[in-house]
Tab-separated table of C-alpha atoms in Angstrom:
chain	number	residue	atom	x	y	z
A	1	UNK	CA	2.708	-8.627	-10.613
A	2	UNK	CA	1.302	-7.427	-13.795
A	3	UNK	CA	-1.578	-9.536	-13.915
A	4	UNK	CA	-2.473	-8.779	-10.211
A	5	UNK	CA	-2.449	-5.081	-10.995
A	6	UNK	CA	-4.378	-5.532	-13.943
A	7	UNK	CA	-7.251	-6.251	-11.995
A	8	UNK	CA	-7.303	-4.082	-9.158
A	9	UNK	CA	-7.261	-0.537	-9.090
A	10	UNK	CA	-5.868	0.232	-5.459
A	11	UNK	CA	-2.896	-2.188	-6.046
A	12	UNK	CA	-2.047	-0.685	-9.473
A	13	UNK	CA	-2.302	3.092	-7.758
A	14	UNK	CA	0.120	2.126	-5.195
A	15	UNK	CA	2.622	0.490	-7.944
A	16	UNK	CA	2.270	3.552	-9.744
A	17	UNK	CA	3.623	5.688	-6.771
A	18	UNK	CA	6.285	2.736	-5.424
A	19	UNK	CA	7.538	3.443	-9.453
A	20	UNK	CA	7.795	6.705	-9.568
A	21	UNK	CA	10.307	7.274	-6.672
A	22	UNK	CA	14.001	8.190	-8.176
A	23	UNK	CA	16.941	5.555	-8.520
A	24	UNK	CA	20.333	5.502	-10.260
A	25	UNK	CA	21.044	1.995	-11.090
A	26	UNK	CA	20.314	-1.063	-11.477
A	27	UNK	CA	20.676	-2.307	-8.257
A	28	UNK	CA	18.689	1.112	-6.602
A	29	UNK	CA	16.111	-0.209	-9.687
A	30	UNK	CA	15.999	-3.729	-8.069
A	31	UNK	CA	15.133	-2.438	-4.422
A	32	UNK	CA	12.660	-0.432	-6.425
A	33	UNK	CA	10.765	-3.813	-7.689
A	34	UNK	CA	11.034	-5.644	-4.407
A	35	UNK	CA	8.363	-2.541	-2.624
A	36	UNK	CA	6.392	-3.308	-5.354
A	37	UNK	CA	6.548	-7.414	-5.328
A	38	UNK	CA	6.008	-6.330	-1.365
A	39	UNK	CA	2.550	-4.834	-2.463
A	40	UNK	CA	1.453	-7.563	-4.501
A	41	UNK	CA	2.048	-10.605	-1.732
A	42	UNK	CA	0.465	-7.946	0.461
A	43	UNK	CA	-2.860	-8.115	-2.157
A	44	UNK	CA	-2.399	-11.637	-2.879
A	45	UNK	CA	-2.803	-13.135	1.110
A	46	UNK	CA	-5.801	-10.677	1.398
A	47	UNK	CA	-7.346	-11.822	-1.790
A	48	UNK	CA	-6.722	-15.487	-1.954
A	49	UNK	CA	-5.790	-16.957	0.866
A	50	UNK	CA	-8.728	-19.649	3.202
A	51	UNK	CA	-9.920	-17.371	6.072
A	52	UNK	CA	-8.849	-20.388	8.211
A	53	UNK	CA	-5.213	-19.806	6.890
A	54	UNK	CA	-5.140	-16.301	6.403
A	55	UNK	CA	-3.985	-14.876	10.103
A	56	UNK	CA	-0.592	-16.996	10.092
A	57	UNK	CA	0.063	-15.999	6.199
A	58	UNK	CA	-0.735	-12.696	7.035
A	59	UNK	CA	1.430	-12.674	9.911
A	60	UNK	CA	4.029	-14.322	8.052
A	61	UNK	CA	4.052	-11.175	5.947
A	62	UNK	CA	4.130	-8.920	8.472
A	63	UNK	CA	6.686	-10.363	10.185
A	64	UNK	CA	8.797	-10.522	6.805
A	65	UNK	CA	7.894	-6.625	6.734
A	66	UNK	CA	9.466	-6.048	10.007
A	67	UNK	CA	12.298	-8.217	9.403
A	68	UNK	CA	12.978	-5.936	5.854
A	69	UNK	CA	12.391	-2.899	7.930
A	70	UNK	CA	15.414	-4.441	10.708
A	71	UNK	CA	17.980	-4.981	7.965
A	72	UNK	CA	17.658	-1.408	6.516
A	73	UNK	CA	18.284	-0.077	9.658
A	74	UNK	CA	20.810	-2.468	10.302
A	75	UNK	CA	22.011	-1.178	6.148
A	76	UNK	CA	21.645	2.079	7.514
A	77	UNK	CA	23.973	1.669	10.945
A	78	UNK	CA	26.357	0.394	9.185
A	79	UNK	CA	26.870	2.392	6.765
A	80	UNK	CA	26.735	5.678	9.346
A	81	UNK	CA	29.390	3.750	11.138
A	82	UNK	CA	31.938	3.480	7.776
A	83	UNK	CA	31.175	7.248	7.091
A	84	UNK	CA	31.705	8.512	10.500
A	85	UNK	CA	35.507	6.376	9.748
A	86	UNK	CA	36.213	8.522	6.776
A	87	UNK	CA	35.295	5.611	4.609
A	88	UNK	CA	33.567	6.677	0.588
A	89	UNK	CA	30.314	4.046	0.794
A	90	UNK	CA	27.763	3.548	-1.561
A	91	UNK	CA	24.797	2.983	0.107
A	92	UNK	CA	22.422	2.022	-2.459
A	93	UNK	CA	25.282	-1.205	-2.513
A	94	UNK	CA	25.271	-1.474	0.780
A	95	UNK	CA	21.715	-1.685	1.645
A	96	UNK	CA	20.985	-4.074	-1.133
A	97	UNK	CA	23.916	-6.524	0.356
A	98	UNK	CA	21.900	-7.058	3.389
A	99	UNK	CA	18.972	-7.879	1.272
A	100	UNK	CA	20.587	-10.377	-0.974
A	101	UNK	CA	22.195	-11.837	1.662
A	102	UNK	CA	19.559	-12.327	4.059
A	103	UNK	CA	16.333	-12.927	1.675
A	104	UNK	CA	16.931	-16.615	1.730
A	105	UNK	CA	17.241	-17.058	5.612
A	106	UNK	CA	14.491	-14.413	7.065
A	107	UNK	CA	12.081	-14.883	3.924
A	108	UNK	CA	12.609	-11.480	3.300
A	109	UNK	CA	9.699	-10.204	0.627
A	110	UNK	CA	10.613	-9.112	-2.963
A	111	UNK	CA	13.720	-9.202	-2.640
A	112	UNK	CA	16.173	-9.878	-5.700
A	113	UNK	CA	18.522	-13.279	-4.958
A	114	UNK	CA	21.552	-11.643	-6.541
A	115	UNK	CA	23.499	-8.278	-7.286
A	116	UNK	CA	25.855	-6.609	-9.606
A	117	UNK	CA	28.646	-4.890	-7.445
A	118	UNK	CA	28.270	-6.897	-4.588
A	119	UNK	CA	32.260	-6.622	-3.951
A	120	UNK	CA	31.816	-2.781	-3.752
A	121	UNK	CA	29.330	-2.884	-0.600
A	122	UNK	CA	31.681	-5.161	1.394
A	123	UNK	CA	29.488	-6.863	3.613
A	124	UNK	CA	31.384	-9.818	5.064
A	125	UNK	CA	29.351	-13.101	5.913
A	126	UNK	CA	29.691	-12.294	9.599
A	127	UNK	CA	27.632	-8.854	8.936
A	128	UNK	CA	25.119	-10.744	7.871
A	129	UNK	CA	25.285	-13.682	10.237
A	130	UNK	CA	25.389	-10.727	13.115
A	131	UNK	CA	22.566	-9.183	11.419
A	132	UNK	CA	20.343	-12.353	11.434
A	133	UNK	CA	20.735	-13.359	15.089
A	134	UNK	CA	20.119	-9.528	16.330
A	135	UNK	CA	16.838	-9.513	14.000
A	136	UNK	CA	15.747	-13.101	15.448
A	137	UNK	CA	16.739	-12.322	19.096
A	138	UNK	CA	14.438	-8.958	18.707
A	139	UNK	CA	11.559	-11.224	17.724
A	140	UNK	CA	11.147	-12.702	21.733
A	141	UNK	CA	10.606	-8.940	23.024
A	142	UNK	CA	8.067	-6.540	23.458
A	143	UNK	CA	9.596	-4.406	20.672
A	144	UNK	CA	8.737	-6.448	18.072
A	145	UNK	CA	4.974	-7.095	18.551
A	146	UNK	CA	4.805	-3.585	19.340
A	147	UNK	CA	5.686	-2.870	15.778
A	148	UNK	CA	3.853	-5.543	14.482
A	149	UNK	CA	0.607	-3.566	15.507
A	150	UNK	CA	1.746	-0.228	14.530
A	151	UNK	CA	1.584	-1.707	11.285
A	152	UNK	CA	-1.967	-0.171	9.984
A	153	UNK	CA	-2.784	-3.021	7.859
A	154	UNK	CA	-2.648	-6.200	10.389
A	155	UNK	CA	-3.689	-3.825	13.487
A	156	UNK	CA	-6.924	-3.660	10.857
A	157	UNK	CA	-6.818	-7.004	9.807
A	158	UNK	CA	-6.683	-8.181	13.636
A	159	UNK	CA	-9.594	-6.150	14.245
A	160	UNK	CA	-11.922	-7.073	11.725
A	161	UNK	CA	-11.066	-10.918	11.694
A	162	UNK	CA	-11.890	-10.892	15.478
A	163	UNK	CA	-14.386	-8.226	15.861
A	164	UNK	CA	-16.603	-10.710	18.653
A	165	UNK	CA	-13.182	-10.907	20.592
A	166	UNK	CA	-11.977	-7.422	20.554
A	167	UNK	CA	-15.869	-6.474	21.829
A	168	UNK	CA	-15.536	-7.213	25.106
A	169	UNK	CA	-12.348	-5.305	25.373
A	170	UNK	CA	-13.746	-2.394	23.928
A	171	UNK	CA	-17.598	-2.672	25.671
A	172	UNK	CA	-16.542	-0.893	28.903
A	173	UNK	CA	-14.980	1.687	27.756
A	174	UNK	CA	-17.746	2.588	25.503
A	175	UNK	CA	-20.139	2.385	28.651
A	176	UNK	CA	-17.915	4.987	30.558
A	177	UNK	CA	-18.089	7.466	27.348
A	178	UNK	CA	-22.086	7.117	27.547
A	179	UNK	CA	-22.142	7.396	31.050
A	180	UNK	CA	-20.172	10.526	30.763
A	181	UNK	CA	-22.547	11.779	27.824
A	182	UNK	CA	-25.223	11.461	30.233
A	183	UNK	CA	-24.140	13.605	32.898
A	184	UNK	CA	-25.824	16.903	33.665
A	185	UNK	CA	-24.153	19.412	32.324
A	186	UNK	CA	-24.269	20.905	35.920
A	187	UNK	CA	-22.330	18.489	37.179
A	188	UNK	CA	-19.267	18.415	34.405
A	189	UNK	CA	-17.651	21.570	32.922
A	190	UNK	CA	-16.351	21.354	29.172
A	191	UNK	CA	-12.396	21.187	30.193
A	192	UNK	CA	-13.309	18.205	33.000
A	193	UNK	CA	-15.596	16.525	30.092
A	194	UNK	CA	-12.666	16.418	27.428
A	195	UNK	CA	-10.607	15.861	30.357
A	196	UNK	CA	-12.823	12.519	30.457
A	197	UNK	CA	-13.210	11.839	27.330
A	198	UNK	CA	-9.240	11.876	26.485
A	199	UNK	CA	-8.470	9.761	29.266
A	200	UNK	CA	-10.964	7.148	28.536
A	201	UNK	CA	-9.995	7.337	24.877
A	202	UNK	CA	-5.995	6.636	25.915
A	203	UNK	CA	-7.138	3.643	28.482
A	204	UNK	CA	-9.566	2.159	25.649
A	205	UNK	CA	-6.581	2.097	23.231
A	206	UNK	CA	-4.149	0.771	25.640
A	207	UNK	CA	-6.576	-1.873	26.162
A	208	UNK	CA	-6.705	-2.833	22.573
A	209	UNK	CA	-3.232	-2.824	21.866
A	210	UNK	CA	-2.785	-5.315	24.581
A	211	UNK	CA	-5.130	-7.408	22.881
A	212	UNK	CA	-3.850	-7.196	19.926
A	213	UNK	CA	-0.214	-8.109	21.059
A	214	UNK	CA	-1.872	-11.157	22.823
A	215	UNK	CA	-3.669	-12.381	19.812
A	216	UNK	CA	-0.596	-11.897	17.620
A	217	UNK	CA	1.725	-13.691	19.877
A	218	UNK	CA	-1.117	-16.713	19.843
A	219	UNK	CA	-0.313	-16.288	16.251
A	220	UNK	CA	3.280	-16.293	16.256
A	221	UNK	CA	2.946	-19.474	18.470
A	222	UNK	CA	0.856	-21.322	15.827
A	223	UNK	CA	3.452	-19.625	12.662
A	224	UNK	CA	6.505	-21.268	15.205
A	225	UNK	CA	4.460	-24.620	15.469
A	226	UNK	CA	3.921	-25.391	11.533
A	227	UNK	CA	7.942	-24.194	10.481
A	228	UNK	CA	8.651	-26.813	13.284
C-alpha cells in the first residue's frame, strides 16, 4: 500500500482522506484500512493489469465493491432490527462480523481475516450463510448490473475501453441534437428547443446504460466461465 502511494499522487490524496475519517478502536481502525487496501487494488488493476485481462479483473473488483456495499447494508439491517428489540449493539462489531466472516467466500476487498470481540457482535454462522445466498441470488437481477454502472469508475472504464462500440449507440442521438441545432429559429421556440434537447439527452443515456449493462453481463459471463 505504501509503496503504491509512494508513487502516485491521486492514490496517496485519496488515502489521505480514507485516513482521516474518525474511529474508536481497533476493529473501527481495521474497517478503516480495508477502504484504503480497496483504493490500492482499485490503482493496481488500472495500472498493471494486460488490457486483454483488464475488463474481467476490473469487473471482478467491482463486483467485490458491490458485494462489500450488500453486507453493510445487510450489517446495517441487522443491526436496526436488534435496536428496534431493545437490544444495546455495537455496531462498529457488528458490521465488521459480516466482513470477517464473509471476506473468504465473496472475495470481499481489504478486508481483515480476523477480529477482536467477535463474541460481542453475535453474528451466528446462519447470518452469514443467509447473508451470502441473498448477496449471490441479487447477482442474476437487474439490480445488480444496475449498480454496477452507477459505479463512476467502471461506467468510465466501459466507455473508454469500448469507445468504437458505444459509437454507434451514441451516433443517432448526436444526429437528432444537430438536426435540432439546425432548425430555424422560426420554427422552434426556446422552451420546445430545451424541451428537445432534454428529451434526447434522457433517451441517449438510456441508450447507453443499456449498453453498458449488456457489455457487463458479456463480462460477467466470461468472469463465471474462468472460476468454473
Amino acid at each position: 500500500m505504501i509503496q503504491s502511494a509512494s508513487v502516485n499522487a491521486e492514490l496517496r490524496a485519496q488515502l489521505f482522506d480514507v485516513a482521516a475519517h474518525p474511529q474508536t478502536c481497533g476493529d473501527g481502525l481495521a474497517m478503516v484500512f480495508g477502504d484504503m487496501e480497496v483504493r490500492v487494488q482499485i490503482f493496481s488493476i488500472m495500472s498493471s493489469t494486460t488490457a486483454a485481462a483488464q475488463p474481467r479483473e476490473l469487473f471482478r473488483m467491482t463486483r467485490s465493491l458491490d458485494r462489500l456495499d450488500q453486507v453493510e447494508k445487510i450489517a446495517l439491517r441487522d443491526i436496526a432490527f436488534r435496536q428496534a428489540s431493545g437490544e444495546t449493539v455495537d455496531e462498529a462489531e457488528v458490521r465488521l462480523a459480516y466482513r470477517v466472516g464473509l471476506q473468504a467466500r465473496l472475495e470481499l476487498p481489504g478486508q481483515p481475516r480476523n477480529m477482536w470481540f467477535r463474541a460481542i457482535a453475535k453474528v451466528s454462522e446462519a447470518d452469514l450463510q443467509a447473508a451470502y445466498n441473498e448477496i449471490i441470488d441479487r447477482e442474476a437481477t437487474p439490480e445488480f448490473f444496475q449498480s454496477m454502472i452507477a459505479r463512476e469508475f467502471w461506467m468510465s472504464y466501459l466507455e473508454i475501453r469500448y469507445a468504437p462500440e458505444f459509437e454507434p449507440v451514441k451516433q443517432p442521438f448526436n444526429q437528432r441534437l444537430v438536426a435540432l441545432d439546425e432548425l430555424p429559429p422560426d420554427q422552434r421556440s426556446d422552451q420546445q428547443y430545451l424541451e428537445q434537447i432534454g428529451l434526447i439527452s434522457r433517451q441517449r443515456e438510456q441508450a447507453i446504460n443499456e449498453f453498458a449493462i449488456t457489455l457487463s453481463r458479456q463480462i460477467a459471463q466470461a468472469v463465471n466461465m474462468t472460476a468454473q
